[in-house]
Amino acid sequence: MTSDGWPLWEVFVRSRRGLSHTHAGSLHAPDAEMALRNARDLYTRRSEGVSIWVVPSTEITASSPDEKDPFFEPSADKPYRHPTFYEIPEGVKHL
Amino acid sequence: MSTPDTREAPVTGEAAAITAAALALGDDALVLSHRLGEWAGAAPVLEEEVALANIALDLLGQARILLSLVGDEDELAYLREERSFRNAQLVEQPNGDFAHTIARQLYFSTYQHLLYGQLAAGDGPFAGLAAKAVKEVAYHQDHAEHWTLRLGDGTPESHDRMQRACDALWRYTGELFQPVDGLDLDHTAMESAWLDSVTAVLGKATLTVPAGPRTGAWAAGAGRQGLHTESFGRMLAEMQHLHRSHPGATW
Amino acid sequence: MTAVTAGTTGTTGAPGVSDGAVAATQAAYEAVFDAAVAADERIEPRDWMPEAYRASLVRQIAQHAHSEIIGMQPEANWITRAPSLRRKAILMAKVQDEAGHGLYLYSAAETLGTSRDELLDKLHAGRQKYSSIFNYPTLTWADVGAIGWLVDGAAITNQVPLCRCSYGPYARAMVRVCKEESFHQRQGYEALLALSNGTEAQHAMAQDAVDRWWWPSLMMFGPPDDESTHTAQAMAWKIKRHTNDELRQRFVDIAVPQAEALGLTLPDPDLRWNEERGHYDFGPIDWTEFWDVLKGNGPCNDQRLSKRRQAHEDGAWVREAAASYAEKHTGKHGEAQA
């Protein structure tokens, strides 16, 4: 998908140190350098970020929605992976 | 009566010099910001609307701080006559096509980056402002250099347009390195650093460093002395009209 | 992820599968889609969706995006004449935001498998619409204030419910837009307040602007519910959450006390509080004007569209240059080897 030959890029922004990059949106740019700059201007003009990744949209491999069940359901029935599964006597700290 | 003029004169001289410097820097930023603002709604691509506006807003912010140092920002912007503006002629040049705008940005932001770099390193009245502005301007320079490469080394058409723009604006670049009262800078060093930097970018962009002179042939002077080019009067007429039509009004 | 294979998943049966099996699969997909919408879940780009839902979203998001970028023009008209440096900075930032909002929205539309180029081509050819409000001129500085207060106010009333729209990328774009828009309306109101409290000439300028922008702002909510062709289906799909008339009433109820606080009047002799309904009654809207402007006979239709086309055409060599540079200098991972 191009804008006169400018490919689409996905933009990921780290909003502050200690957090991971999250998807902010997309934009068109002729190359990676310009994509980074456009992303800086567009997605962090209100100081929303400290670090930016740009990825060509075509480089992303996504799970298909048809695979939804085999991909994600098995983990849904493993509540023991979550700490709230376990009962701890009241008053016990640092667990 | 007994107050000796000799004691006051240096103070006045220094204050006047600071005013002159603040006006020179402030007017540069104000006028270039205005020109960039003219692009709103007409940029070559939507992403560039956002980029040009960011630069315009940075410059307007600088202008407001600088003008406020020496007076009321609105009185200075809206009520001075053309001959009282101290901006260099380069920044008042009309936008032209995108290549002209980028060439103007390249020449000016390279200069402004060197200028604020020196001011930030010093301890003069502009050091604090310069320390913040130098970061903004570094980005402006980066933006201009990236576009210079893409236009210079893009298509034959873009190459020609960019070369024409670089040539046309070359004669306004010498003025940037004339000494300004109140700015204690090494203009010679700045000028040679500027030439090195611009030469390198143009070379990388497959463009030729313009051969012509870097100043106009008119001995009367240039923008820093209050002499401007024809289009500047129209620009001011547009900028000042509304404000001047309602004397004393608050907006 | 955005636009990766949007529009291709699950819309056709596998080769060699009989028509009956395809129909059964379609029905199953449709059931999943309907259940998701009913459960207030978000539909995401790679999910199966009815073609009509996709088309309806593209139409609405495109119109919205076009409105943002055409909407830059009437306000940009005053950037170079803004009467104070503070107002100038605010206006530049606002017009810049509109470009940004256009970008967010075109991105959302692209997740549906339609490129920005296609949408812009349709806009330039007059085959897709933008909000008619931008076909009115900004004649004085006060118009900038009136646009902020009334036009952005109406837009926000329309847009806040879209943050809960059933289509994920559109809803997310709208969250961002609404967050940024709140300053737009406030700056407009503040600018009008300064004029209203200013000199006699400034006050008159503000009143004149409100007189001209009030009715077109009410028209922004679209035709009355019984004449709106898209409302019922859009509401069933949870693209739209309220009818045009509901939103229009909500806007009037909010705007009337705001006008009083401004010290300005609204140009409607029928405007009065209706105790029984708990709403303000307002006079009839001139729908003839609405349809006429929509058809292209507004004061600025030609001007807005030709300026947009001109900017696009003038920028073509720039876009080509950057694409050509990228081709020459880009390694296989998209890094410009500058």
XYZ file of C-alpha atoms in Angstrom:
684
model
C 0.000 0.000 0.000
C 1.718 3.115 -1.152
C 1.348 6.825 -1.294
C 2.983 7.452 -4.644
C 5.468 4.722 -3.876
C 5.777 5.508 -0.180
C 5.193 2.326 1.799
C 3.191 2.059 4.989
C 5.038 1.785 8.312
C 3.806 0.707 11.708
C 4.908 2.912 14.574
C 5.689 1.705 18.097
C 6.315 4.205 20.856
C 7.875 3.731 24.290
C 5.995 6.301 26.317
C 8.543 6.355 29.132
C 11.540 4.446 30.353
C 10.619 1.136 31.884
C 7.655 0.499 29.605
C 7.671 -1.516 26.418
C 7.019 -0.064 22.996
C 3.346 -0.159 22.093
C 1.668 0.220 18.734
C 0.740 3.866 18.190
C -0.475 3.781 14.593
C 0.915 3.920 11.103
C 2.143 6.387 8.502
C 3.643 6.624 5.037
C 7.300 7.348 4.444
C 9.720 6.781 1.579
C 12.292 5.027 3.778
C 13.104 4.078 7.354
C 14.919 7.288 8.220
C 12.021 9.442 7.104
C 9.554 7.085 8.750
C 11.295 7.634 12.088
C 11.208 11.375 11.656
C 7.590 11.414 10.558
C 6.722 9.219 13.511
C 8.485 11.587 15.878
C 6.558 14.546 14.491
C 3.225 12.800 14.342
C 3.054 10.473 17.327
C 5.190 12.282 19.912
C 4.418 15.944 19.310
C 2.855 16.169 22.757
C 5.851 14.492 24.412
C 4.189 11.090 24.292
C 7.382 9.113 23.898
C 11.056 8.598 24.591
C 11.800 5.992 21.939
C 10.281 4.988 18.612
C 10.383 1.881 16.428
C 9.171 1.858 12.845
C 8.520 -1.348 10.966
C 7.412 -1.754 7.351
C 3.838 -3.019 7.560
C 4.641 -5.707 5.012
C 7.332 -7.122 7.310
C 4.862 -8.043 9.995
C 3.705 -11.619 10.168
C 0.445 -11.847 12.009
C -1.456 -14.780 13.428
C -4.572 -15.403 11.434
C -7.924 -14.939 13.105
C -8.819 -18.413 11.845
C -6.107 -19.797 14.077
C -7.531 -17.972 17.025
C -8.599 -21.091 18.839
C -5.456 -23.234 18.594
C -3.279 -20.166 19.162
C -4.816 -18.649 22.218
C -7.370 -20.970 23.791
C -5.010 -23.523 25.339
C -3.540 -20.861 27.616
C -6.968 -19.786 28.729
C -7.484 -23.063 30.601
C -4.239 -22.851 32.528
C -5.269 -20.596 35.370
C -2.373 -21.984 37.425
C -0.093 -19.760 35.339
C -1.541 -16.759 37.102
C -0.582 -15.837 40.665
C -4.178 -15.195 41.663
C -4.774 -18.939 41.299
C -3.110 -19.553 44.619
C -4.564 -18.887 48.017
C -2.165 -17.499 50.566
C -2.987 -17.156 54.265
C -3.785 -13.628 55.299
C -0.916 -11.633 56.679
C 1.782 -13.429 54.672
C 3.748 -10.773 52.852
C 6.186 -10.497 49.972
C 4.569 -13.248 47.932
C 23.273 67.246 36.403
C 26.422 65.787 37.850
C 25.653 62.330 36.480
C 28.479 61.862 34.062
C 27.399 60.636 30.662
C 30.511 58.549 30.644
C 29.106 56.326 33.386
C 25.766 55.791 31.770
C 26.867 55.401 28.233
C 28.466 51.965 28.522
C 25.374 50.577 30.305
C 23.069 52.019 27.688
C 25.397 50.756 25.014
C 25.310 47.270 26.419
C 21.526 47.266 26.809
C 21.139 48.566 23.297
C 23.430 45.861 22.023
C 21.412 43.161 23.766
C 18.256 44.637 22.291
C 19.800 44.644 18.844
C 20.873 41.035 19.210
C 17.496 39.900 20.545
C 15.763 41.631 17.641
C 18.096 40.105 15.070
C 17.616 36.573 16.402
C 13.957 37.080 17.281
C 13.049 38.563 13.912
C 14.820 35.737 12.090
C 12.722 33.225 13.987
C 9.498 35.225 13.694
C 9.753 35.776 9.964
C 10.831 32.252 9.066
C 8.050 30.851 11.227
C 5.571 33.025 9.357
C 6.840 31.826 5.991
C 6.609 28.189 7.089
C 3.100 28.863 8.365
C 2.133 29.777 4.818
C 2.590 26.112 3.894
C -0.349 25.035 6.056
C -2.713 23.017 3.912
C -0.387 23.009 0.897
C 2.478 20.655 1.827
C 3.471 17.910 -0.627
C 2.287 15.143 1.667
C 0.345 15.003 4.916
C 3.327 13.834 6.970
C 5.196 16.937 5.832
C 2.360 19.224 6.961
C 3.054 18.007 10.460
C 6.839 18.349 10.128
C 6.785 21.900 8.729
C 4.324 23.006 11.382
C 6.564 21.575 14.108
C 9.467 23.639 12.838
C 7.315 26.747 12.495
C 6.075 26.313 16.055
C 9.597 25.865 17.441
C 10.674 29.057 15.686
C 7.651 30.999 16.850
C 8.395 29.897 20.395
C 11.972 31.142 20.057
C 10.766 34.434 18.601
C 8.344 35.023 21.447
C 11.021 34.461 24.090
C 13.534 36.679 22.310
C 11.144 39.538 21.624
C 9.782 39.383 25.163
C 13.311 39.909 26.462
C 13.323 43.406 25.050
C 9.693 44.518 24.977
C 6.107 43.465 24.339
C 6.163 40.628 21.821
C 3.025 41.776 20.027
C 4.011 45.430 19.844
C 7.331 44.385 18.387
C 5.830 41.944 15.908
C 2.827 43.930 14.821
C 3.629 47.594 15.217
C 7.134 47.997 13.859
C 7.680 49.293 10.357
C 9.552 47.279 7.800
C 12.788 49.238 8.289
C 12.838 48.359 11.990
C 12.924 44.622 11.393
C 16.402 43.163 11.827
C 15.988 39.706 10.302
C 18.366 38.533 7.636
C 16.957 38.698 4.124
C 17.298 34.942 3.726
C 14.388 34.113 6.041
C 11.960 36.521 4.379
C 12.410 34.986 0.932
C 9.100 33.617 -0.366
C 8.476 29.888 -0.008
C 8.685 29.186 -3.716
C 8.434 25.478 -4.453
C 9.287 22.872 -1.832
C 12.914 22.902 -3.015
C 13.239 26.613 -2.247
C 11.744 26.091 1.177
C 14.165 23.243 1.879
C 17.191 25.166 0.580
C 16.217 28.098 2.807
C 15.837 25.675 5.727
C 19.199 24.076 5.025
C 21.074 27.355 4.869
C 19.329 28.878 7.828
C 19.147 25.928 10.208
C 22.822 25.131 9.633
C 23.648 28.705 10.591
C 21.223 28.770 13.505
C 22.585 25.521 14.877
C 26.129 26.887 14.890
C 24.923 30.159 16.344
C 22.937 28.660 19.212
C 25.689 26.133 19.818
C 28.132 28.989 20.423
C 25.654 30.990 22.491
C 24.773 27.985 24.635
C 28.439 27.368 25.359
C 28.934 30.976 26.516
C 27.566 32.770 29.556
C 25.860 35.690 27.825
C 22.221 36.728 28.198
C 21.110 34.234 25.539
C 22.839 31.143 26.915
C 19.760 29.714 28.617
C 17.510 30.211 25.636
C 20.166 28.890 23.281
C 20.613 25.698 25.292
C 16.984 24.776 24.624
C 16.836 26.147 21.105
C 19.960 24.330 19.948
C 18.161 20.996 20.343
C 15.168 22.174 18.353
C 17.377 23.580 15.667
C 19.435 20.395 15.447
C 16.234 18.689 14.427
C 15.432 21.380 11.868
C 18.860 20.921 10.358
C 18.416 17.173 10.281
C 15.066 17.601 8.532
C 16.557 19.969 5.952
C 19.541 17.717 5.284
C 17.389 14.643 4.791
C 15.204 16.458 2.324
C 18.181 18.005 0.539
C 19.522 14.494 -0.061
C 16.187 13.225 -1.305
C 15.516 16.147 -3.612
C 19.111 16.449 -4.852
C 19.548 12.735 -5.435
C 15.921 11.929 -6.250
C 14.649 12.372 -9.812
C 16.174 14.549 -12.561
C 13.347 17.028 -12.007
C 13.880 17.241 -8.263
C 17.625 17.569 -8.784
C 17.143 20.531 -11.125
C 14.651 22.208 -8.841
C 16.897 21.769 -5.814
C 19.941 23.061 -7.659
C 18.019 26.122 -8.823
C 16.811 26.771 -5.297
C 20.300 26.436 -3.806
C 21.663 28.796 -6.443
C 18.901 31.362 -5.999
C 19.263 31.630 -2.242
C 23.054 31.513 -2.145
C 23.416 35.269 -2.346
C 21.498 35.707 0.908
C 23.838 33.522 2.954
C 26.764 35.900 3.361
C 24.730 38.254 5.484
C 24.310 35.612 8.177
C 27.932 36.025 9.187
C 28.091 39.764 9.512
C 28.824 40.706 13.122
C 25.720 41.528 15.174
C 25.932 43.977 18.049
C 25.497 42.211 21.347
C 26.549 38.794 20.057
C 30.115 38.038 20.991
C 30.731 35.307 18.459
C 33.523 34.101 16.268
C 31.825 34.841 12.970
C 34.747 33.749 10.873
C 34.846 30.332 12.490
C 31.077 30.034 12.167
C 31.205 30.916 8.520
C 33.841 28.359 7.691
C 32.024 25.674 9.695
C 28.845 26.603 7.836
C 30.545 26.342 4.465
C 32.036 22.963 5.361
C 28.716 21.609 6.522
C 26.664 22.902 3.585
C 29.316 21.821 1.076
C 29.281 18.302 2.502
C 25.489 18.017 2.362
C 25.225 19.414 -1.147
C 27.991 17.072 -2.308
C 26.258 14.058 -0.802
C 23.055 15.195 -2.482
C 24.856 15.261 -5.863
C 24.347 19.025 -5.998
C 26.918 21.621 -6.973
C 27.967 24.250 -4.477
C 26.731 27.474 -6.073
C 29.460 29.518 -7.696
C 27.996 33.007 -7.301
C 28.766 35.585 -4.639
C 27.259 35.103 -1.187
C 26.134 38.693 -0.829
C 24.154 41.036 -3.041
C 25.873 43.829 -4.951
C 23.893 46.542 -3.204
C 26.164 48.566 -0.921
C 23.208 49.992 1.037
C 23.200 46.951 3.281
C 20.831 44.149 4.102
C 18.259 42.842 6.551
C 20.283 43.323 9.705
C 20.409 47.047 8.865
C 16.676 47.138 8.191
C 16.859 46.906 4.425
C 14.672 44.161 3.093
C 13.551 42.632 -0.171
C 10.327 43.561 -1.954
C 8.230 40.640 -0.837
C 8.847 41.405 2.833
C 6.623 44.476 2.842
C 3.716 42.403 1.573
C 4.376 39.742 4.145
C 4.270 42.330 6.927
C 1.158 43.961 5.494
C -0.630 40.644 5.742
C 0.785 39.777 9.148
C 0.101 43.155 10.764
C -3.137 44.217 9.126
C -5.654 42.833 11.597
C -3.691 43.807 14.686
C -3.196 47.358 13.404
C -6.876 47.706 12.454
C -7.889 47.488 16.109
C -5.481 49.740 18.016
C -5.194 48.820 21.668
C -7.470 45.788 21.397
C -6.819 42.605 23.367
C -7.002 39.271 21.579
C -1.641 -5.953 12.504
C -2.596 -3.039 10.393
C -3.190 -3.577 6.708
C -1.004 -6.651 6.501
C -3.519 -8.758 4.705
C -6.580 -6.720 5.486
C -9.511 -7.493 3.310
C -8.320 -10.868 2.128
C -8.948 -13.126 5.061
C -11.966 -15.323 5.120
C -13.886 -13.606 2.370
C -13.654 -16.463 -0.078
C -13.919 -20.188 0.289
C -10.934 -22.444 -0.282
C -10.538 -23.738 -3.857
C -12.361 -26.920 -4.539
C -14.937 -26.335 -1.859
C -18.526 -26.574 -3.065
C -20.830 -23.552 -3.173
C -22.964 -25.020 -0.453
C -19.984 -25.419 1.840
C -18.920 -21.838 1.089
C -22.380 -20.584 1.973
C -22.319 -22.542 5.209
C -18.889 -21.103 6.035
C -20.128 -17.574 5.278
C -23.080 -18.098 7.577
C -20.767 -19.316 10.314
C -18.498 -16.293 9.877
C -21.485 -14.002 9.930
C -22.711 -15.554 13.153
C -19.324 -14.989 14.786
C -19.286 -11.380 13.573
C -22.819 -10.689 14.772
C -22.080 -12.218 18.151
C -18.953 -10.116 18.544
C -20.832 -6.904 17.713
C -23.688 -7.882 20.016
C -21.241 -8.546 22.847
C -19.679 -5.101 22.313
C -16.406 -6.663 21.271
C -14.234 -4.847 18.771
C -13.884 -6.054 15.205
C -10.222 -6.055 14.152
C -8.749 -5.740 10.644
C -8.123 -9.415 9.981
C -11.470 -10.570 11.293
C -14.083 -11.604 8.819
C -16.639 -8.856 8.293
C -19.595 -8.404 5.957
C -18.585 -6.526 2.812
C -21.302 -3.946 3.472
C -19.840 -3.279 6.925
C -16.403 -2.811 5.389
C -17.742 -0.496 2.678
C -19.759 1.521 5.148
C -16.723 1.990 7.391
C -14.471 2.984 4.508
C -17.062 5.540 3.409
C -17.422 7.007 6.881
C -13.738 6.983 7.847
C -12.714 8.427 4.482
C -15.249 11.220 4.777
C -13.985 11.892 8.260
C -10.333 11.950 7.148
C -11.133 14.182 4.175
C -12.962 16.555 6.509
C -9.863 16.900 8.655
C -7.594 17.858 5.780
C -10.068 20.065 3.931
C -10.896 21.555 7.312
C -7.328 22.843 7.561
C -8.025 25.394 4.844
C -10.582 27.732 6.413
C -8.431 28.071 9.516
C -5.070 28.179 7.744
C -6.624 31.172 5.980
C -5.983 33.114 9.214
C -2.592 31.808 10.343
C -0.736 34.575 8.532
C -3.079 37.231 9.936
C -3.509 36.004 13.512
C -3.673 39.128 15.673
C -1.234 38.096 18.408
C 1.715 35.735 18.536
C -0.018 33.654 21.182
C -3.075 33.182 18.963
C -0.841 32.444 16.018
C 0.966 29.643 17.862
C -2.353 28.164 19.010
C -3.818 28.267 15.517
C -0.754 26.712 13.904
C -0.803 23.908 16.458
C -4.490 23.355 15.825
C -4.194 23.199 12.057
C -1.238 20.854 12.500
C -3.379 18.602 14.696
C -5.928 18.436 11.901
C -3.281 17.115 9.525
C -2.388 14.603 12.226
C -6.015 13.575 12.658
C -6.326 13.129 8.923
C -3.321 10.837 9.105
C -4.706 8.746 11.952
C -7.968 8.347 10.083
C -6.441 7.477 6.714
C -4.403 4.864 8.591
C -7.591 3.437 10.073
C -9.133 3.293 6.606
C -6.050 1.544 5.261
C -6.584 -1.331 7.683
C -9.732 -2.056 5.681
C -7.735 -2.615 2.529
C -8.113 0.795 0.894
C -4.953 2.836 0.378
C -4.654 6.510 1.180
C -3.890 7.164 -2.479
C -7.182 5.629 -3.530
C -9.068 7.694 -0.990
C -7.317 10.911 -1.964
C -7.987 10.202 -5.625
C -11.666 9.818 -4.841
C -11.676 13.038 -2.841
C -9.918 14.901 -5.627
C -12.334 13.516 -8.194
C -15.277 14.624 -6.052
C -16.407 11.016 -5.599
C -16.070 11.056 -1.810
C -17.417 13.758 0.423
C -16.082 15.784 3.298
C -18.086 17.682 5.874
C -20.075 20.440 4.178
C -19.273 22.839 6.982
C -15.895 23.527 5.406
C -17.561 24.911 2.312
C -18.364 28.048 4.273
C -15.838 30.888 4.238
C -13.843 32.304 7.161
C -14.403 35.996 6.614
C -13.044 37.452 9.842
C -10.743 36.464 12.660
C -13.799 35.715 14.801
C -14.629 32.865 12.442
C -11.600 31.038 13.794
C -13.110 31.290 17.268
C -16.562 30.277 16.044
C -15.137 27.237 14.262
C -13.362 26.177 17.425
C -16.374 26.611 19.630
C -19.246 25.530 17.376
C -17.779 23.390 14.599
C -15.307 21.562 16.814
C -17.941 21.407 19.517
C -20.361 19.719 17.129
C -17.587 17.463 15.868
C -16.684 16.389 19.402
C -20.342 15.648 20.175
C -20.337 13.443 17.101
C -16.955 11.886 17.772
C -16.972 10.990 21.439
C -19.403 8.088 20.857
C -17.168 6.914 17.990
C -14.475 6.081 20.542
C -16.717 3.065 21.281
C -17.296 2.225 17.628
C -17.314 -1.506 16.871
C -14.329 -1.280 14.512
C -11.139 -1.316 16.604
C -8.773 0.841 14.513
C -11.417 3.538 14.017
C -12.288 3.560 17.712
C -8.606 3.820 18.650
C -7.998 6.636 16.178
C -10.970 8.467 17.629
C -9.670 8.127 21.174
C -6.506 9.908 20.072
C -8.437 12.497 18.067
C -10.848 13.287 20.893
C -8.037 13.653 23.400
C -6.367 16.213 21.151
C -9.579 17.955 20.101
C -10.529 19.066 23.569
C -8.011 21.905 23.324
C -9.429 22.928 19.961
C -12.838 23.725 21.316
C -11.537 25.492 24.395
C -9.176 27.730 22.445
C -12.055 28.727 20.154
C -14.283 29.545 23.058
C -11.536 31.541 24.730
C -10.836 33.480 21.536
C -14.528 34.358 21.193
C -14.714 35.352 24.838
C -11.809 37.768 24.372
C -13.629 39.302 21.400
C -16.973 39.448 23.138
C -15.391 41.231 26.114
C -13.253 43.402 23.861
C -13.992 46.556 21.920
C -17.335 47.212 20.311
C -15.915 46.255 16.938
C -14.520 43.010 18.319
C -17.814 42.132 19.984
C -19.675 42.772 16.727
C -17.172 40.606 14.896
C -17.801 37.747 17.340
C -21.593 38.065 17.087
C -21.457 38.139 13.303
C -19.370 34.971 13.246
C -21.711 33.118 15.594
C -24.687 34.259 13.511
C -23.115 32.772 10.403
C -21.796 29.515 11.909
C -24.700 28.479 14.157
C -27.029 26.939 11.603
C -24.347 25.228 9.516
C -23.037 23.716 12.777
C -26.444 22.201 13.491
C -26.470 20.766 9.981
C -23.197 18.973 10.729
C -25.145 16.235 12.501
C -26.643 15.231 9.193
C -30.214 15.042 7.955
C -33.078 14.335 10.368
C -33.369 10.701 11.431
C -36.318 9.940 9.165
C -34.294 11.075 6.122
C -30.935 9.598 7.051
C -30.145 6.674 4.784
C -27.238 5.243 6.741
C -28.259 5.631 10.366
C -30.229 2.444 11.038
C -27.673 0.022 9.645
C -24.747 1.947 11.143
C -26.382 1.741 14.540
C -27.074 -1.960 14.199
C -23.381 -2.474 13.491
C -22.459 -0.193 16.390
C -20.460 2.042 14.075
C -22.806 4.768 15.168
C -24.142 4.921 18.709
C -26.714 7.718 18.568
C -28.990 9.128 15.892
C -28.350 12.449 14.175
C -31.228 14.126 15.971
C -30.149 12.857 19.397
C -26.665 14.251 18.908
C -27.954 17.528 17.507
C -30.176 17.992 20.560
C -27.289 17.181 22.874
C -25.186 19.830 21.149
C -27.900 22.504 21.364
C -28.405 21.789 25.052
C -24.689 22.253 25.697
C -24.233 25.292 23.455
C -27.061 27.505 24.713
C -25.676 28.139 28.211
C -22.184 28.493 26.717
C -23.460 31.256 24.432
C -24.993 33.019 27.420
C -21.668 32.895 29.255
C -20.030 34.381 26.182
C -22.466 37.263 26.126
C -23.467 36.400 22.569
C -26.837 35.452 21.151
C -27.735 32.529 18.939
C -29.633 33.440 15.761
C -32.794 31.448 16.476
C -35.950 33.187 17.764
C -37.510 29.806 18.567
C -34.757 28.754 20.926
C -36.209 28.188 24.403
C -36.046 25.734 27.270
C -38.750 23.103 27.206
C -39.397 22.047 30.782
C -41.432 19.035 29.760
C -38.832 17.568 27.391
C -35.917 18.664 29.537
C -34.288 20.033 26.396
C -34.047 23.245 24.416
C -36.501 23.573 21.546
C -35.021 25.094 18.432
C -36.336 26.394 15.138
C -36.510 24.530 11.829
C -33.260 23.931 9.963
C -33.051 25.036 6.343
C -32.388 21.643 4.775
C -32.588 23.119 1.301
C -29.364 24.958 2.031
C -27.817 21.782 3.450
C -28.565 19.703 0.351
C -27.539 22.533 -1.910
C -24.132 22.944 -0.264
C -23.703 19.180 -0.242
C -24.371 19.088 -3.965
C -21.539 21.523 -4.553
C -23.214 24.908 -4.486
C -21.714 26.136 -1.215
C -19.690 29.323 -1.219
C -16.329 27.511 -1.155
C -16.809 23.999 -2.598
C -14.774 24.667 -5.736
C -12.159 26.681 -3.928
C -11.506 24.044 -1.255
C -11.303 21.165 -3.667
C -9.122 22.932 -6.191
C -6.707 24.080 -3.513
C -6.449 20.490 -2.270
C -5.892 19.165 -5.777
C -3.316 21.835 -6.438
C -1.344 20.967 -3.295
C -1.419 17.303 -4.249
C -0.290 17.967 -7.816
C 2.385 20.428 -6.740
C 3.712 17.850 -4.314
C 3.891 15.004 -6.824
C 7.508 15.661 -7.827
C 8.526 15.763 -4.151
C 6.904 12.427 -3.379
C 8.433 10.908 -6.505
C 11.868 12.271 -5.587
C 11.773 10.700 -2.133
C 10.536 7.384 -3.517
C 13.254 7.386 -6.138
C 15.930 8.230 -3.571
C 14.708 5.388 -1.378
C 14.883 2.985 -4.283
C 18.489 3.979 -5.006
C 19.687 3.914 -1.433
C 17.583 1.404 0.412
C 18.977 -1.881 1.519
C 16.689 -4.857 1.600
C 15.586 -4.095 5.147
C 14.289 -0.670 4.302
C 17.168 1.259 5.849
C 18.118 4.279 3.785
C 21.856 3.950 3.279
C 22.398 7.672 3.342
